[in-house]
CSV table of C-alpha atoms in Angstrom, one decimal:
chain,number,residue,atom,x,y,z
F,16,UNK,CA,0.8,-30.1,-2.5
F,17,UNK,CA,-1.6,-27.2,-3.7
F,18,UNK,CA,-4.7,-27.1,-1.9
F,19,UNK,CA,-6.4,-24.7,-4.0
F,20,UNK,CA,-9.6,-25.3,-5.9
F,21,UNK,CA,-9.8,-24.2,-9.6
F,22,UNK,CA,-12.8,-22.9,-11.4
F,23,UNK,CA,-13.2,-25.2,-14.5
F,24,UNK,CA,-15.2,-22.3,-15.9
F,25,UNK,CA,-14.3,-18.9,-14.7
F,26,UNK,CA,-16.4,-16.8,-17.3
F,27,UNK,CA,-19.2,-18.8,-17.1
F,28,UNK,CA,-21.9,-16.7,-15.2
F,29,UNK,CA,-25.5,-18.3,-16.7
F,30,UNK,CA,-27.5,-16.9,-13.4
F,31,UNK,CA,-26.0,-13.1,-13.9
F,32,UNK,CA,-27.9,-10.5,-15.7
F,33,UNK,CA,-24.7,-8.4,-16.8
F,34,UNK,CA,-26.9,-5.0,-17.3
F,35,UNK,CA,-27.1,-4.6,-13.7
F,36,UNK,CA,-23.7,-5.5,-12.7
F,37,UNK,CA,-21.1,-2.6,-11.4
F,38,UNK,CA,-18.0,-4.3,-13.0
F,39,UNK,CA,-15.7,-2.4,-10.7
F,40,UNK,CA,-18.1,-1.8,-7.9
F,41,UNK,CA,-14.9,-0.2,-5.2
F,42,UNK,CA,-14.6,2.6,-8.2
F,43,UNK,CA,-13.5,5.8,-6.2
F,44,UNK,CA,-13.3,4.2,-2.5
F,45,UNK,CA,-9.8,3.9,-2.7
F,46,UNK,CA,-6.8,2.8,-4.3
F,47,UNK,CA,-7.6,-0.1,-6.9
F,48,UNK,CA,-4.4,-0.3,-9.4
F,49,UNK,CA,-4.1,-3.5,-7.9
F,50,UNK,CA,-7.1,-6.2,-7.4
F,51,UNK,CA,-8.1,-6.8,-4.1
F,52,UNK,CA,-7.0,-11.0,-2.9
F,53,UNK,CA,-9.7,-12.7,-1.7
F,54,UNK,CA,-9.1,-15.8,-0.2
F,55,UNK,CA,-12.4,-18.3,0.2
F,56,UNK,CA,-13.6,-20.9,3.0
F,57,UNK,CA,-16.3,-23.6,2.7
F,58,UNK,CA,-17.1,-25.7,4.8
F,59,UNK,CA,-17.7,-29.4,4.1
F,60,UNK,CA,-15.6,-31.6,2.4
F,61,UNK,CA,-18.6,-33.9,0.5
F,62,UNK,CA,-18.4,-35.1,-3.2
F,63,UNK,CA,-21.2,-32.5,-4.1
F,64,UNK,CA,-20.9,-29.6,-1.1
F,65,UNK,CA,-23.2,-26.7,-1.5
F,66,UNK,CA,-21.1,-24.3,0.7
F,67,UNK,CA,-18.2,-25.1,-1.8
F,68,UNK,CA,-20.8,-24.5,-4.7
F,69,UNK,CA,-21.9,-21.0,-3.4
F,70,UNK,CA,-18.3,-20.4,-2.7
F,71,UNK,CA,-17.1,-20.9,-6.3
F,72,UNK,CA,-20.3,-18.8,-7.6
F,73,UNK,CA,-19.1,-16.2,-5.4
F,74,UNK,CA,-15.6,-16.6,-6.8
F,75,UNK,CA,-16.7,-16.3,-10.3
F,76,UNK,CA,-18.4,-13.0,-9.8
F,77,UNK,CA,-14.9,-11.5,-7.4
F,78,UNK,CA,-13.2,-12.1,-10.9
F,79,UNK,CA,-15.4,-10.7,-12.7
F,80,UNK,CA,-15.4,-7.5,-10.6
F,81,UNK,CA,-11.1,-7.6,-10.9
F,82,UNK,CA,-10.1,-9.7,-7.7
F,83,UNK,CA,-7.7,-12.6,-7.2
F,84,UNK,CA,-9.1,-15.2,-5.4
F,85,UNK,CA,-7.8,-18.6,-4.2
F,86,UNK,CA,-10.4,-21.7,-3.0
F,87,UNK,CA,-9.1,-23.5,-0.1
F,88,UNK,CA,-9.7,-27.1,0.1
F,89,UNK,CA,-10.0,-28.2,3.8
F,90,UNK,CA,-10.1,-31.9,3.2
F,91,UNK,CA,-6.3,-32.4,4.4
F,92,UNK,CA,-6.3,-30.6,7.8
F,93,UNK,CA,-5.8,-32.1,10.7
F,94,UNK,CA,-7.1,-31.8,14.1
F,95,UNK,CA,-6.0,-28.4,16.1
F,96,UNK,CA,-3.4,-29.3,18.7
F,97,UNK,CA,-2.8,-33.1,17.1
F,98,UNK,CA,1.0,-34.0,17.1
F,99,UNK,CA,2.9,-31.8,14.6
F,100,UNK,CA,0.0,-29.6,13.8
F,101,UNK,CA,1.1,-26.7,13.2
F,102,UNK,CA,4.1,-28.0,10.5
F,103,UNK,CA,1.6,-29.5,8.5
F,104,UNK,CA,1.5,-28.8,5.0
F,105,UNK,CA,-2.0,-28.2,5.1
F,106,UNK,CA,-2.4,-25.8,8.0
F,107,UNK,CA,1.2,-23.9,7.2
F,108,UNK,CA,-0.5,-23.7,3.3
F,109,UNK,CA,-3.8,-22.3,4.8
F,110,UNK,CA,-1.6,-19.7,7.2
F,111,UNK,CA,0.0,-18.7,3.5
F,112,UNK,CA,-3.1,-17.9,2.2
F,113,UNK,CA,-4.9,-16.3,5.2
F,114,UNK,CA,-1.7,-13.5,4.8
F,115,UNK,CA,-1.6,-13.1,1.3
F,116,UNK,CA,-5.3,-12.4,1.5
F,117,UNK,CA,-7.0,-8.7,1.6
F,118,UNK,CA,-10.3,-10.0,2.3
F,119,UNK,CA,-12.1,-13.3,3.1
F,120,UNK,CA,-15.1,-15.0,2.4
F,121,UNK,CA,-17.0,-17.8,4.8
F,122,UNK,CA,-19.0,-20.0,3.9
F,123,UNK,CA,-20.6,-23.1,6.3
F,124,UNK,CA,-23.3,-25.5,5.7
F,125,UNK,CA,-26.0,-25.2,9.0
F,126,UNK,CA,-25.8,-28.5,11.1
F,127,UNK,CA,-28.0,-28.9,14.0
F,128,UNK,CA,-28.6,-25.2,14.3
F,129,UNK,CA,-24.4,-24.6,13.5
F,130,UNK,CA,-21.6,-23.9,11.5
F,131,UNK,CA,-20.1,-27.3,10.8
F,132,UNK,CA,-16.7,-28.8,12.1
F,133,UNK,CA,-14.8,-28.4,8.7
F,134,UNK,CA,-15.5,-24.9,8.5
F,135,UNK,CA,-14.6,-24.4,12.9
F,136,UNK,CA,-11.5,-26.5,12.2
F,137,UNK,CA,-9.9,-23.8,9.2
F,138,UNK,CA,-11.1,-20.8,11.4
F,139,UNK,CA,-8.8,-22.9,14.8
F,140,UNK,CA,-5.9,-22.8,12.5
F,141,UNK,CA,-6.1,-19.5,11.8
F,142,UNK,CA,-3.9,-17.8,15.3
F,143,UNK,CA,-4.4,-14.0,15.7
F,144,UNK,CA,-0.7,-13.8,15.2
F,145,UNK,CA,2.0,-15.5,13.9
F,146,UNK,CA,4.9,-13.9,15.6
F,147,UNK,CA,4.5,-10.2,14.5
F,148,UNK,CA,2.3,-11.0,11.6
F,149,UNK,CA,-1.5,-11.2,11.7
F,150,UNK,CA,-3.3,-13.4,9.7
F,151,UNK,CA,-7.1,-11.9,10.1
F,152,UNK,CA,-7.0,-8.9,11.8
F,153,UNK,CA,-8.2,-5.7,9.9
F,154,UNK,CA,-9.4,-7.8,6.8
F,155,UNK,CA,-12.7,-7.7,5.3
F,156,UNK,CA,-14.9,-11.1,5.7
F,157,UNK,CA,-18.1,-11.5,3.6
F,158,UNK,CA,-20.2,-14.3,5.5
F,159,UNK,CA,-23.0,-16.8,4.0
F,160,UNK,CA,-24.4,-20.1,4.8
F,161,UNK,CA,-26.1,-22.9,2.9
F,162,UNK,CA,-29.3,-24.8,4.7
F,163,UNK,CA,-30.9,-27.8,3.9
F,164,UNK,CA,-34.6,-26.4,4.9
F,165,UNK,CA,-36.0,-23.2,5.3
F,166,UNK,CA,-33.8,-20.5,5.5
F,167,UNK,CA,-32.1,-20.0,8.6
F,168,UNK,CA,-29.1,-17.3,9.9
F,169,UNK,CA,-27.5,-19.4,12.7
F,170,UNK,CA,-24.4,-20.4,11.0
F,171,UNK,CA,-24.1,-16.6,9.6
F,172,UNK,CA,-24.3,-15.6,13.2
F,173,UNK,CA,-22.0,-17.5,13.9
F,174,UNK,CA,-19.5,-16.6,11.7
F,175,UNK,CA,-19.8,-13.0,12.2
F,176,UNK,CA,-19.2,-14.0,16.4
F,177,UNK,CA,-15.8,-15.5,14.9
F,178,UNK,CA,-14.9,-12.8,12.2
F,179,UNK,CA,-15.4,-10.2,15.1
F,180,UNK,CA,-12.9,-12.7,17.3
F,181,UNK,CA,-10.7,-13.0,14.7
F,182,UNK,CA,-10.5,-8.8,14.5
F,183,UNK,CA,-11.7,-8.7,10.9
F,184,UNK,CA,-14.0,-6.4,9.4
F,185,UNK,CA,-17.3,-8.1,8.8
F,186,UNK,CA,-19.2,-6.6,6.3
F,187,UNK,CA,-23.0,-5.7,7.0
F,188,UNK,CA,-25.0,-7.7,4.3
F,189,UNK,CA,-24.0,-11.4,4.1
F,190,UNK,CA,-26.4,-14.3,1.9
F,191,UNK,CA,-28.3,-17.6,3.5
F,192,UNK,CA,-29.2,-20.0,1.2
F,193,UNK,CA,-31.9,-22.0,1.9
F,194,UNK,CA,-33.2,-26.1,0.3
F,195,UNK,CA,-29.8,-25.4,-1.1
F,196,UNK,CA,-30.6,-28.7,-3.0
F,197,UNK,CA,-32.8,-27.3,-5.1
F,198,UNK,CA,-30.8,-24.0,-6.2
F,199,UNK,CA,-28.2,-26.2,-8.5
F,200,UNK,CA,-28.9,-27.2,-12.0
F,201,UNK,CA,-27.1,-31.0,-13.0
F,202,UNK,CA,-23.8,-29.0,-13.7
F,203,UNK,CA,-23.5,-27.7,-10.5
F,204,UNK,CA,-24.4,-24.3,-11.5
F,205,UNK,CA,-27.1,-21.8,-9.7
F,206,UNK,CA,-30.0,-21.2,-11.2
F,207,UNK,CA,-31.4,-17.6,-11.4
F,208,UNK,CA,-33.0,-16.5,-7.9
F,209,UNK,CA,-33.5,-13.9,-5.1
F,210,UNK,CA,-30.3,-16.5,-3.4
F,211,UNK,CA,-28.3,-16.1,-6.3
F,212,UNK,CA,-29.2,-12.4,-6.7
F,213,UNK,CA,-27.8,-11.7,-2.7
F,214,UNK,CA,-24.4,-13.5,-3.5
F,215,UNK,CA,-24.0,-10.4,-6.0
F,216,UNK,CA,-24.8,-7.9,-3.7
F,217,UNK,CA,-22.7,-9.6,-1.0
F,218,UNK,CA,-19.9,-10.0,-3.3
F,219,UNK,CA,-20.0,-6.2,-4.8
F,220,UNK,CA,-20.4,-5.0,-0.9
F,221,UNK,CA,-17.0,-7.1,-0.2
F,222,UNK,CA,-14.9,-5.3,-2.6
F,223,UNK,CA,-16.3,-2.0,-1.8
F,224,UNK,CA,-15.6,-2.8,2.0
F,225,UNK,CA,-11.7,-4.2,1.0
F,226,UNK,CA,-10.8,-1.0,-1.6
F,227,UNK,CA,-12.2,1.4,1.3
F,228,UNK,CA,-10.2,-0.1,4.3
F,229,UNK,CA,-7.2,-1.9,2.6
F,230,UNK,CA,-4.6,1.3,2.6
F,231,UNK,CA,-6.1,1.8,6.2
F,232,UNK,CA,-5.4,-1.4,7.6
F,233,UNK,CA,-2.4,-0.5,9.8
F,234,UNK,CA,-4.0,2.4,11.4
F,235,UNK,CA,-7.6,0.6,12.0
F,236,UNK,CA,-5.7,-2.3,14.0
F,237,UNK,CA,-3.3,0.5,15.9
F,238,UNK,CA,-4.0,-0.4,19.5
F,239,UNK,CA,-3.4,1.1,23.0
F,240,UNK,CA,-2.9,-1.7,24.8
F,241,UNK,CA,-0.5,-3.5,21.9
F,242,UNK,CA,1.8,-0.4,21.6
F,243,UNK,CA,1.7,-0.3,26.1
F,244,UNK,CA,2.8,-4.0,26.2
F,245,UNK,CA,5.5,-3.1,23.3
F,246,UNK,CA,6.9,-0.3,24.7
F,247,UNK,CA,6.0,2.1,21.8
F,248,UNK,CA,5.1,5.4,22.5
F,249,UNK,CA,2.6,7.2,20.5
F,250,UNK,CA,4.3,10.0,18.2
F,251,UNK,CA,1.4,12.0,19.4
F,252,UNK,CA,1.7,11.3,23.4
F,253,UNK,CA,-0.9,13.4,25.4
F,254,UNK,CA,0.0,15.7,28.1
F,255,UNK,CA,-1.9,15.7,31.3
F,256,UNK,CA,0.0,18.0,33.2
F,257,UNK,CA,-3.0,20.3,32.9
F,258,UNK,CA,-5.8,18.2,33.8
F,259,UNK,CA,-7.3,18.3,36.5
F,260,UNK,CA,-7.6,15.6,39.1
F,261,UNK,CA,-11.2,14.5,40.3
F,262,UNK,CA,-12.6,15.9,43.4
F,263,UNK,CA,-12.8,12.8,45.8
């Protein structure tokens, strides 16, 4: 089963002002003959979920600016460390995603001060590794959060305390969304704001971030005490025959 979410309406961008857009906003950063993956988290599974409604504004504007991007929908996971977990169509489908992925973008509803379990549950079936493979580490992660008060920052705290666990590269400017209720018109759609206005800037800062660091990811994740426990040596190895000892 396909757990991806589709945009019904992929070009549709009523909130955007176009004028002041940068269509390719990673232009010169790096390498972009091919489009940055984005893969997108939300984090509530309700009929009408606001995290999922930021996320799929934020997925509109990644195509626009020449990603691929893929929704996942969390509604079919099960519990972390349940029977049979990790062969679960579900989790093994996330896993799938999380690798084919360049960069990643969180979004969580705050509940009593938090991110909420839907959106812990996809980040606990996300392992550093996978044998030799790494799902996260060295990708980009955007991070924002819906409320349904006044704005708050505790669930993008959060996340950045998870995307820096996870060993991804959390970019600096991320978007809280406050009375999230009130930002959506009857089609779902966000109305023109200051919010909506920060998902742009969040969304142009992602691609920048992924284009810069994407043909670097190898070398940024290169660790000491990985390549110890392996048993590779560096093809630079130091010599210390010539260094002095400390005087005790």
């Amino acid at each position: 089963m396909n757990r991806l979410r589709h945009l019904s309406d992929p070009d549709h961008l009523p909130a955007l002002d176009p004028a002041y857009l940068h269509r390719r906003p990673g232009i010169d950063l790096g390498p972009s003959e091919t489009p940055p993956r984005i893969l997108l988290l939300y984090g509530s599974v309700r009929a009408r979920a606001y995290s999922r409604l930021c996320v799929e504004e934020a997925a509109r504007l990644l195509l626009l600016m020449g990603c691929e991007i893929r929704i996942f929908d969390p509604s079919d996971l099960p519990l972390p460390g349940s029977p049979g977990d990790d062969d679960h169509p579900a989790v093994r489908e996330l896993r799938a995603h999380a690798l084919w992925s360049q960069g990643m973008v969180w979004c969580s509803p705050e509940r009593h001060g938090q991110i909420t379990g839907v959106m812990k549950l996809q980040i606990d079936h996300l392992p550093l590794s996978l044998g030799a493979v790494r799902p996260t580490q060295g990708r980009t992660l955007a991070v924002m959060q819906v409320s349904g008060g006044s704005q708050s920052f505790n669930a993008v705290n959060t996340l950045r305390l998870l995307g820096r666990w996870m060993r991804m590269v959390t970019i600096p400017n991320q978007s809280s969304v406050a009375k999230a209720w009130q930002e959506f018109d009857v089609n779902d759609r966000m109305r023109p704001s200051a919010f909506y206005d920060r998902i742009v800037d969040v969304m142009e800062e992602l691609v920048r971030f992924t284009i810069l660091t994407r043909p670097h990811t190898e070398a940024l994740v290169d660790r000491y005490s990985e390549r110890k426990v392996k048993g590779l040596g560096s093809e630079d190895p130091v010599d210390l025959s010539g260094i002095a000892a400390p005087a005790s």
